[in-house]
Coordinates of C-alpha atoms in Angstrom, one line a residue:
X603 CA 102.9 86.5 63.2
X604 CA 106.2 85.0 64.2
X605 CA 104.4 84.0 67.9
X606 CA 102.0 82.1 66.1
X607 CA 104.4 80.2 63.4
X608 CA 106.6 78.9 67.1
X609 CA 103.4 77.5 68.3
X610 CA 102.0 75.9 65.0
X611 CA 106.3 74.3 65.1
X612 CA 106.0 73.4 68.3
X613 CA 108.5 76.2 69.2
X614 CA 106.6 77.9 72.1
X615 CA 109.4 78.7 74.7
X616 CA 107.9 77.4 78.4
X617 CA 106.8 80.0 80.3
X618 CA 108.7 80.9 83.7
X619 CA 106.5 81.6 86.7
X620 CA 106.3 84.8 87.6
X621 CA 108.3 85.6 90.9
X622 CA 106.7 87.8 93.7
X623 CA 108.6 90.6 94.5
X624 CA 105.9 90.4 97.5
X625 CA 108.1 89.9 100.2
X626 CA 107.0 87.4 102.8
X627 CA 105.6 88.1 106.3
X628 CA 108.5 86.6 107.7
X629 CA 111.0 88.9 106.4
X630 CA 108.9 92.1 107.0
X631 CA 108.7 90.8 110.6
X632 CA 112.7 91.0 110.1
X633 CA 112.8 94.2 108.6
X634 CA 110.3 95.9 111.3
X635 CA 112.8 94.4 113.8
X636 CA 115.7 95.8 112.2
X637 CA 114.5 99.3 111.9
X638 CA 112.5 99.2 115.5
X639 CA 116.0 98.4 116.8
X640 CA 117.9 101.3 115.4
X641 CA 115.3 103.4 116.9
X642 CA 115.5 104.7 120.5
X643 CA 112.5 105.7 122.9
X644 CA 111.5 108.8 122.7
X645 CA 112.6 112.0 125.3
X646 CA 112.6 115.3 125.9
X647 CA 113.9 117.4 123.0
X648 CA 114.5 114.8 120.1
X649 CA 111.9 115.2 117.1
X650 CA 109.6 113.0 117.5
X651 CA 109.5 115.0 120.8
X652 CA 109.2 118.4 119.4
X653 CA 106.4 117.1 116.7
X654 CA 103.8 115.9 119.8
X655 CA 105.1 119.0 121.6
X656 CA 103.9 120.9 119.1
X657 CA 100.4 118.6 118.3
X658 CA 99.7 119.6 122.0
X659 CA 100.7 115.8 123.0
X660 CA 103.3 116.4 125.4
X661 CA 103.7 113.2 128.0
X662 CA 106.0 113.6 130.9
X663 CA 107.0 109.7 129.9
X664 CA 105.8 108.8 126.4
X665 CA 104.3 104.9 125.8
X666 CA 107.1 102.3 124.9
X667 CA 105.3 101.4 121.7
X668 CA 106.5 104.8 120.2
X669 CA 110.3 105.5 119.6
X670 CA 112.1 108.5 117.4
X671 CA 114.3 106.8 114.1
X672 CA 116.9 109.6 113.4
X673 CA 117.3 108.6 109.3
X674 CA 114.1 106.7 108.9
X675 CA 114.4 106.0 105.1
X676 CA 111.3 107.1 102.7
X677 CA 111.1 104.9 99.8
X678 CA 109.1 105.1 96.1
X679 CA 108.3 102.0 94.1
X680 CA 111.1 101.3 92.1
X681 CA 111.4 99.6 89.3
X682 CA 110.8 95.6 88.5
X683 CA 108.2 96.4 92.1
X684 CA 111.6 97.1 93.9
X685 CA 111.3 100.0 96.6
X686 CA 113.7 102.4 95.8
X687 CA 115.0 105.1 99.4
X688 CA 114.9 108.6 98.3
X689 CA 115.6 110.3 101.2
X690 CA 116.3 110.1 105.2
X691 CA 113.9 111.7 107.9
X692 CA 113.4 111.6 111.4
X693 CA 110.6 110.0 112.0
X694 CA 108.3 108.2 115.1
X695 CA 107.8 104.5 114.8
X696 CA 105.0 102.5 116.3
X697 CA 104.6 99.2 116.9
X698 CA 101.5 97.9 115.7
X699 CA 101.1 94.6 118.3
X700 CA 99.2 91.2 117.2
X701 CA 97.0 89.4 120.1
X702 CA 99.7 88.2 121.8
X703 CA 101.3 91.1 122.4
X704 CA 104.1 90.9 119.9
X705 CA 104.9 93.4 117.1
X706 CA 103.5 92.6 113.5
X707 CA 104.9 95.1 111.6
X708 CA 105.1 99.3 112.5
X709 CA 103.7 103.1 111.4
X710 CA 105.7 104.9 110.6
X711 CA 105.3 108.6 110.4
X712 CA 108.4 110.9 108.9
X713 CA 108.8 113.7 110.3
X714 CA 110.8 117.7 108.9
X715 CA 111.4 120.9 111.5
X716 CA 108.7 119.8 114.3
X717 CA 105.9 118.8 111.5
X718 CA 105.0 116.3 109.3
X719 CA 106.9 116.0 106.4
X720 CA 105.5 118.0 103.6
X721 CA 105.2 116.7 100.1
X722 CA 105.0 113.1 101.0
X723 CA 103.5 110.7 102.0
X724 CA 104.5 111.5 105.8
X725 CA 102.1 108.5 107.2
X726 CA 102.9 104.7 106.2
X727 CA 102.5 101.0 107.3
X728 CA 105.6 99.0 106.7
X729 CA 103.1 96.1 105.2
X730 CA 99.8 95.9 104.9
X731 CA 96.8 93.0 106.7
X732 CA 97.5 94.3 110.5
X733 CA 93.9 92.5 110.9
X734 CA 92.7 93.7 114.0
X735 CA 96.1 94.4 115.4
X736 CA 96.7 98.2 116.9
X737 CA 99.2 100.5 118.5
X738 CA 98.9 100.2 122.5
X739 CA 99.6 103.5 123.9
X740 CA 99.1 101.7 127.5
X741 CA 97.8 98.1 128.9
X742 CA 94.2 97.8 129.1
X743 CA 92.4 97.3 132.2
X744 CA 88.8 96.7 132.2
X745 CA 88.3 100.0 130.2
X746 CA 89.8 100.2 127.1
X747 CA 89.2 103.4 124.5
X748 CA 89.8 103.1 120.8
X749 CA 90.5 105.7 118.0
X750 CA 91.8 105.5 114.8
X751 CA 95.0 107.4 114.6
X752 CA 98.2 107.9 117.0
X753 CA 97.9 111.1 117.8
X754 CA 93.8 111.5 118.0
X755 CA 94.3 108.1 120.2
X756 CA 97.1 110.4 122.5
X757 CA 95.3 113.5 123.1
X758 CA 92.1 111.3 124.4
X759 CA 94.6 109.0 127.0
X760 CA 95.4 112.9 128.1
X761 CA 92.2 114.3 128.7
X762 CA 90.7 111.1 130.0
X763 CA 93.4 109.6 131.7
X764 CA 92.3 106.3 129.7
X765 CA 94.1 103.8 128.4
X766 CA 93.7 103.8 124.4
X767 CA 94.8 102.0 121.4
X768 CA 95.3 103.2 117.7
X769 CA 93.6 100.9 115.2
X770 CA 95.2 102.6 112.7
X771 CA 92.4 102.3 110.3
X772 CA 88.5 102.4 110.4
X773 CA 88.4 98.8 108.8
X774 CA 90.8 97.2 111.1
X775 CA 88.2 99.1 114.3
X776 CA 85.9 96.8 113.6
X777 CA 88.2 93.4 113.3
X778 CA 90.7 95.0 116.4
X779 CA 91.3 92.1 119.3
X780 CA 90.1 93.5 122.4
X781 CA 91.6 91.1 125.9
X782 CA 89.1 89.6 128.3
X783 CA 90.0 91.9 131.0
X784 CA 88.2 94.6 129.1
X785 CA 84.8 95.1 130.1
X786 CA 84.1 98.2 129.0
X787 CA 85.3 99.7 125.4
X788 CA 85.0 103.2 124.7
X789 CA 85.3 104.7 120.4
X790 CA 86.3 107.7 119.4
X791 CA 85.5 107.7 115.7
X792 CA 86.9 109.9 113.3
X793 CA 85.2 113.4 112.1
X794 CA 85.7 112.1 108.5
X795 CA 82.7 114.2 106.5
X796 CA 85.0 114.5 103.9
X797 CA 85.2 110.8 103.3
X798 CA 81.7 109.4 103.5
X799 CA 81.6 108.8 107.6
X800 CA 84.0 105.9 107.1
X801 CA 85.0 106.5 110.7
X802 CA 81.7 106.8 112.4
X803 CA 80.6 104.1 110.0
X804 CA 83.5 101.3 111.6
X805 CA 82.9 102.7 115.2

């Protein structure tokens, strides 16, 4: 074929590396800033609000790591790997935070009338490897609990009065930092039957 005939001449046109359309933790750091800053905490009435009022999560004062995005875009893979926004929700953010106490990236979870967002993918991190990084619902003392999700995480600070983290995962429970102070750690794994006990596996 002609492909071979341009090699055979000498004729092979050089190939051009392949840009990433990864984008690099530095700007996803950026973008989690940007979109954390357009967000406001959360209070009485708003719908990030009405969603945990509803869930049976009601706090008088809600953890700062949690705030309510009024148009918190939902985007599709585009194409050439571009995201492409399809829509606006409100939707709760939460900070996922590194060791040192500093945000690495956030949850977000898009929210319609009081409920998840139905159709979609209503539950999303903004980039993945939050390796052993988790949402802190409250500072640790020397008891710390830790549950996968937000909300499972929320209703177990209530009954127990504990503080507790999300780890957002059952992989990332078993690499999550945990501070010295702690001296006691308490898990609440996931009833996950339907997915081969990863939860209670992790925990």
């Amino acid at each position: 074929d002609l492909r071979r005939v341009e090699e055979y001449l000498g004729m092979t046109p050089i190939a051009r590396p392949i840009r990433s359309h990864e984008p690099s933790s530095e700007m996803m750091k950026k973008l989690a800033k940007r979109i954390w800053d357009e967000a406001k905490p959360i209070i009485i009435g708003d719908e990030v609000d009405r969603y945990l009022v509803g869930r049976g999560l009601q706090m008088a004062e809600y953890p700062r790591s949690l705030r309510y995005h009024a148009k918190l875009g939902f985007y599709i893979p585009g194409e050439n790997g571009k995201s492409k926004k399809v829509r606006e929700y409100p939707g709760m953010l939460a900070a996922i935070q590194g060791a040192d106490g500093n945000a690495i990236t956030l949850h977000r979870t898009y929210l319609e009338n009081g409920m998840k967002a139905a159709g979609i993918e209503a539950k999303k991190v903004l980039s993945s490897g939050i390796n052993g990084a988790a949402v802190r619902l409250a500072d640790a003392t020397d008891e710390l609990g830790l549950a996968e999700g937000i909300e499972t995480a929320m209703a177990i600070h209530l009954r127990t009065g504990k503080p507790v983290w999300a780890t957002i995962s059952a992989g990332n429970m078993e690499k999550v930092w945990i501070p010295d102070s702690v001296r006691r750690v308490c898990i609440y794994a996931d009833n996950d039957a339907n997915s081969e006990f990863d939860g209670q596996a992790s925990a």
